[in-house]
Amino acid sequence: MNLNWLQSLLFGLLSGLADILPVSAQAHKAILLTVFGADGESPLMRLMIHLAVLASLYYSCRSQIRRMIRQRRLARVPKRRRKRPVDVRTLLDFRLLATMLIPLALAFFLYPKTSAMNLSLNWIALFLVLNGIILYLPNLLPSGNKDARSLSRLEGVLMGLCGGMSVFPGISSVGTITSAGSIFGAERSYIVNLSLMAQMAVTAILIVFDVVSLVTAGIGAAGFGAILCCLLAAAAAFAGAFAGIRVMRTMAVNIGFGVFAYYSLGLALLSFILYLSAA
């Protein structure tokens, strides 16, 4: 069964929101599809939602990205010809982000082998429990104030590896990177901004898989109604992702992310109940 326009709207909104918040988007998708009684999301809808989330991430992080690009270009200019000094901190931010992205991207070579778990509620429940534990760990440690100037490359690699765990359904890349950074003593709002830019890379990789899946499966006889549902889902996903980014940045400063640990555990219980009822 395909999603109707209202279901598509809700599906896109929750997918975009959960792609950013430190809870698994794939877990929410699987639960929603089970509740809606749908067979799964179409390759076209999945692609449109990921494109919308990527656009929202870029819109929210564009000033930081542009600053990094400008400073990288300026650093290539010989010192005697520079009209202004290089912002060393921005260059270190770029270096740390690049260090994180290498293991993060490599981890997604496992994605074709783990994607079969995406609609398996028992696996999702298990990984949601692990996600909740990872999110809760920083609450046991004192908060830090480190940034790229004091975080090592090894710590960057480990944060990237933690983000790569999101190839398993139920694990959030933003959540695991943020938690790992907090454990290493990074300042919370700083590591949230870094994890959001890392999420751009994750979403771009998923788009590549979506395109391959769409080319392989084909659009088929998708009519106007199906395309309209995909566009509605994409628009809702953009709004959901944008709202999620605002929530993450606000909570990083004022509250913290312990509440999402309990949410993940509650979602794990719901996933397991749905699994048992469907068995």
Coordinates of C-alpha atoms in Angstrom, one line a residue:
M1 CA 0.0 0.0 0.0
N2 CA 1.3 3.5 -0.9
L3 CA 1.1 6.5 1.4
N4 CA -1.7 9.0 0.9
W5 CA -1.0 12.7 0.9
L6 CA -1.6 13.1 4.7
Q7 CA 0.6 10.1 5.5
S8 CA 3.3 11.4 3.2
L9 CA 3.2 14.8 4.9
L10 CA 3.5 13.2 8.4
F11 CA 6.1 10.8 7.1
G12 CA 8.3 13.6 5.6
L13 CA 8.0 15.8 8.7
L14 CA 9.0 13.1 11.2
S15 CA 11.7 11.8 8.9
G16 CA 13.3 15.3 8.6
L17 CA 13.0 15.9 12.3
A18 CA 14.5 12.6 13.3
D19 CA 17.3 12.9 10.8
I20 CA 18.7 15.8 12.8
L21 CA 17.6 15.0 16.4
P22 CA 19.8 12.4 18.1
V23 CA 17.2 9.7 17.5
S24 CA 17.1 7.3 14.6
A25 CA 15.2 8.5 11.5
Q26 CA 15.1 4.9 10.2
A27 CA 13.5 3.7 13.4
H28 CA 10.8 6.3 13.1
K29 CA 10.2 5.5 9.5
A30 CA 9.9 1.8 10.2
I31 CA 7.4 2.4 13.0
L32 CA 5.3 4.8 10.9
L33 CA 5.2 2.5 8.0
T34 CA 4.1 -0.3 10.3
V35 CA 1.3 1.9 11.8
F36 CA 0.2 3.1 8.3
G37 CA 0.2 -0.5 7.1
A38 CA 2.5 0.5 4.1
D39 CA 4.9 -1.8 2.4
G40 CA 7.7 0.8 2.6
E41 CA 8.7 4.1 1.2
S42 CA 9.3 4.4 -2.5
P43 CA 12.8 5.0 -3.8
L44 CA 11.7 8.4 -5.2
M45 CA 10.2 9.5 -1.9
R46 CA 13.3 8.4 0.0
L47 CA 15.5 10.4 -2.5
M48 CA 13.3 13.5 -2.2
I49 CA 13.3 13.4 1.6
H50 CA 17.1 13.1 1.7
L51 CA 17.5 16.0 -0.8
A52 CA 15.3 18.2 1.4
V53 CA 17.2 17.3 4.5
L54 CA 20.5 18.1 2.8
A55 CA 19.1 21.4 1.6
S56 CA 18.0 22.3 5.1
L57 CA 21.4 21.4 6.6
Y58 CA 23.2 23.5 4.0
Y59 CA 20.9 26.5 4.5
S60 CA 21.5 26.3 8.3
C61 CA 25.3 25.7 8.1
R62 CA 26.1 27.8 5.0
S63 CA 27.9 30.6 6.8
Q64 CA 30.3 28.2 8.4
I65 CA 30.9 26.3 5.2
R66 CA 31.6 29.4 3.2
R67 CA 34.0 30.6 5.9
M68 CA 35.9 27.3 5.8
I69 CA 36.1 27.5 2.0
R70 CA 37.3 31.1 2.1
Q71 CA 40.0 30.4 4.7
R72 CA 41.2 27.3 2.8
R73 CA 41.6 29.4 -0.4
L74 CA 43.3 32.2 1.6
A75 CA 45.7 29.7 3.2
R76 CA 46.9 28.7 -0.4
V77 CA 47.9 32.2 -1.1
P78 CA 51.6 33.0 -0.3
K79 CA 51.8 34.9 3.0
R80 CA 53.4 38.0 1.4
R81 CA 50.5 38.4 -1.0
R82 CA 47.7 38.0 1.5
K83 CA 45.5 41.0 2.2
R84 CA 44.3 39.7 5.6
P85 CA 45.6 37.0 8.0
V86 CA 44.3 33.5 7.9
D87 CA 41.8 32.5 10.6
V88 CA 43.7 29.6 12.1
R89 CA 40.7 28.4 14.2
T90 CA 38.6 28.0 11.1
L91 CA 41.3 26.0 9.4
L92 CA 41.6 23.7 12.4
D93 CA 37.8 23.3 12.3
F94 CA 38.1 22.1 8.7
R95 CA 40.9 19.8 9.5
L96 CA 39.0 18.2 12.4
L97 CA 35.9 17.8 10.3
A98 CA 37.8 16.2 7.4
T99 CA 39.4 13.8 9.9
M100 CA 36.0 12.8 11.1
L101 CA 34.6 12.4 7.6
I102 CA 37.1 9.8 6.5
P103 CA 36.1 6.9 8.8
L104 CA 32.5 8.1 8.7
A105 CA 32.4 7.7 4.9
L106 CA 34.3 4.4 5.0
A107 CA 31.7 3.0 7.4
F108 CA 29.0 3.4 4.8
F109 CA 30.6 0.7 2.6
L110 CA 28.7 -1.5 5.1
Y111 CA 25.4 0.2 4.3
P112 CA 24.2 -2.3 1.5
K113 CA 24.7 -5.1 4.0
T114 CA 22.9 -3.5 6.9
S115 CA 20.0 -1.9 4.9
A116 CA 18.2 -5.2 5.1
M117 CA 17.7 -4.5 8.9
N118 CA 15.9 -1.2 8.2
L119 CA 12.4 -2.6 8.4
S120 CA 13.3 -5.2 11.0
L121 CA 11.7 -3.9 14.3
N122 CA 13.6 -6.3 16.5
W123 CA 17.0 -5.1 15.2
I124 CA 15.8 -1.5 15.4
A125 CA 14.8 -2.0 19.1
L126 CA 18.2 -3.5 19.9
F127 CA 20.1 -0.6 18.3
L128 CA 17.8 2.0 19.8
V129 CA 18.8 0.7 23.3
L130 CA 22.5 1.1 22.3
N131 CA 21.7 4.6 21.0
G132 CA 20.1 5.5 24.3
I133 CA 23.1 4.3 26.2
I134 CA 25.5 6.3 24.0
L135 CA 23.4 9.4 24.5
Y136 CA 23.3 9.0 28.2
L137 CA 27.1 8.5 28.8
P138 CA 28.0 12.2 28.6
N139 CA 25.7 12.8 31.6
L140 CA 28.1 10.8 33.7
L141 CA 31.1 13.0 32.9
P142 CA 31.8 16.7 33.5
S143 CA 31.2 19.1 30.6
G144 CA 34.2 20.4 28.7
N145 CA 35.1 23.4 26.6
K146 CA 37.4 22.0 24.0
D147 CA 37.3 22.9 20.3
A148 CA 39.5 22.0 17.3
R149 CA 42.5 23.7 18.9
S150 CA 42.6 21.1 21.7
L151 CA 40.9 18.1 20.2
S152 CA 43.4 15.6 18.7
R153 CA 43.2 13.9 15.3
L154 CA 42.7 10.6 17.0
E155 CA 39.7 11.9 18.8
G156 CA 38.4 13.2 15.4
V157 CA 38.8 9.7 14.0
L158 CA 37.0 8.1 16.9
M159 CA 34.1 10.6 16.6
G160 CA 33.9 9.7 12.9
L161 CA 33.8 6.0 13.7
C162 CA 31.0 6.6 16.2
G163 CA 29.0 8.5 13.5
G164 CA 29.6 5.6 11.2
M165 CA 27.6 3.4 13.5
S166 CA 24.5 5.0 12.0
V167 CA 24.7 2.5 9.2
F168 CA 22.8 0.3 11.7
P169 CA 19.1 1.3 12.0
G170 CA 18.4 2.8 15.4
I171 CA 21.7 4.6 15.7
S172 CA 21.9 8.4 15.2
S173 CA 25.0 9.8 13.5
V174 CA 24.4 13.3 15.0
G175 CA 23.7 11.8 18.4
T176 CA 26.8 9.5 18.5
I177 CA 29.2 12.2 17.2
T178 CA 27.8 14.7 19.7
S179 CA 28.1 12.2 22.6
A180 CA 31.6 11.1 21.6
G181 CA 32.7 14.7 21.3
S182 CA 31.2 15.5 24.8
I183 CA 33.0 12.5 26.3
F184 CA 36.3 13.9 24.8
G185 CA 35.6 17.2 26.5
A186 CA 34.3 19.2 23.5
E187 CA 32.0 22.2 24.1
R188 CA 28.5 21.1 23.4
S189 CA 27.3 23.8 21.0
Y190 CA 30.6 23.5 19.1
I191 CA 30.4 19.7 18.6
V192 CA 26.7 20.0 17.6
N193 CA 27.6 22.4 14.8
L194 CA 30.4 20.0 13.7
S195 CA 28.1 17.0 13.8
L196 CA 25.5 18.9 11.7
M197 CA 28.1 19.4 9.0
A198 CA 29.1 15.8 9.2
Q199 CA 25.4 14.9 8.8
M200 CA 25.5 16.7 5.5
A201 CA 28.1 14.2 4.3
V202 CA 26.0 11.3 5.7
T203 CA 23.0 12.6 3.8
A204 CA 24.9 13.1 0.6
I205 CA 26.2 9.5 0.8
L206 CA 22.6 8.2 1.3
I207 CA 21.5 10.2 -1.7
V208 CA 24.0 8.3 -3.8
F209 CA 22.5 5.0 -2.6
D210 CA 19.0 6.4 -3.3
V211 CA 19.9 7.3 -6.9
V212 CA 21.4 3.9 -7.5
S213 CA 18.3 2.3 -6.0
L214 CA 16.0 4.5 -8.1
V215 CA 17.9 3.7 -11.3
T216 CA 17.9 0.0 -10.5
A217 CA 14.2 -0.2 -9.5
G218 CA 13.0 2.6 -11.9
I219 CA 10.2 5.1 -11.2
G220 CA 7.7 2.8 -12.8
A221 CA 4.2 4.1 -13.5
A222 CA 4.3 6.9 -10.9
G223 CA 1.3 9.1 -11.6
F224 CA 0.7 12.8 -10.6
G225 CA -0.7 11.8 -7.2
A226 CA 2.4 9.8 -6.3
I227 CA 4.8 12.6 -7.4
L228 CA 2.7 15.1 -5.4
C229 CA 3.0 12.9 -2.3
C230 CA 6.8 12.8 -2.8
L231 CA 6.9 16.6 -3.1
L232 CA 4.7 17.1 0.0
A233 CA 7.0 14.7 2.0
A234 CA 10.1 16.6 0.8
A235 CA 8.7 20.0 1.8
A236 CA 7.7 18.6 5.2
A237 CA 11.1 17.0 5.6
F238 CA 12.8 20.4 4.9
A239 CA 10.7 22.0 7.6
G240 CA 11.2 19.1 10.0
A241 CA 15.0 19.2 9.5
F242 CA 15.1 22.9 10.0
A243 CA 13.2 22.7 13.2
G244 CA 15.4 19.9 14.4
I245 CA 18.5 22.0 13.8
R246 CA 17.0 24.8 15.9
V247 CA 16.2 22.4 18.7
M248 CA 19.7 20.9 18.7
R249 CA 21.4 24.2 18.9
T250 CA 19.0 25.5 21.6
M251 CA 19.4 22.3 23.7
A252 CA 23.2 22.3 23.4
V253 CA 23.3 25.6 25.1
N254 CA 20.5 25.4 27.7
I255 CA 19.6 21.8 28.5
G256 CA 21.6 18.9 27.0
F257 CA 20.6 15.7 25.3
G258 CA 19.8 13.3 28.2
V259 CA 16.1 13.5 27.4
F260 CA 16.8 11.9 24.0
A261 CA 18.4 8.9 25.8
Y262 CA 15.2 8.2 27.6
Y263 CA 13.3 8.8 24.4
S264 CA 15.4 6.2 22.5
L265 CA 14.8 3.6 25.2
G266 CA 11.0 4.3 25.1
L267 CA 11.1 4.0 21.3
A268 CA 13.0 0.8 21.6
L269 CA 10.2 -0.6 23.8
L270 CA 7.5 0.5 21.3
S271 CA 9.5 -1.1 18.5
F272 CA 9.7 -4.4 20.3
I273 CA 6.0 -4.3 21.2
L274 CA 5.2 -3.7 17.5
Y275 CA 7.5 -6.6 16.5
L276 CA 5.8 -9.0 18.9
S277 CA 2.3 -7.9 17.8
A278 CA 3.3 -8.5 14.1
A279 CA 5.0 -11.9 14.8

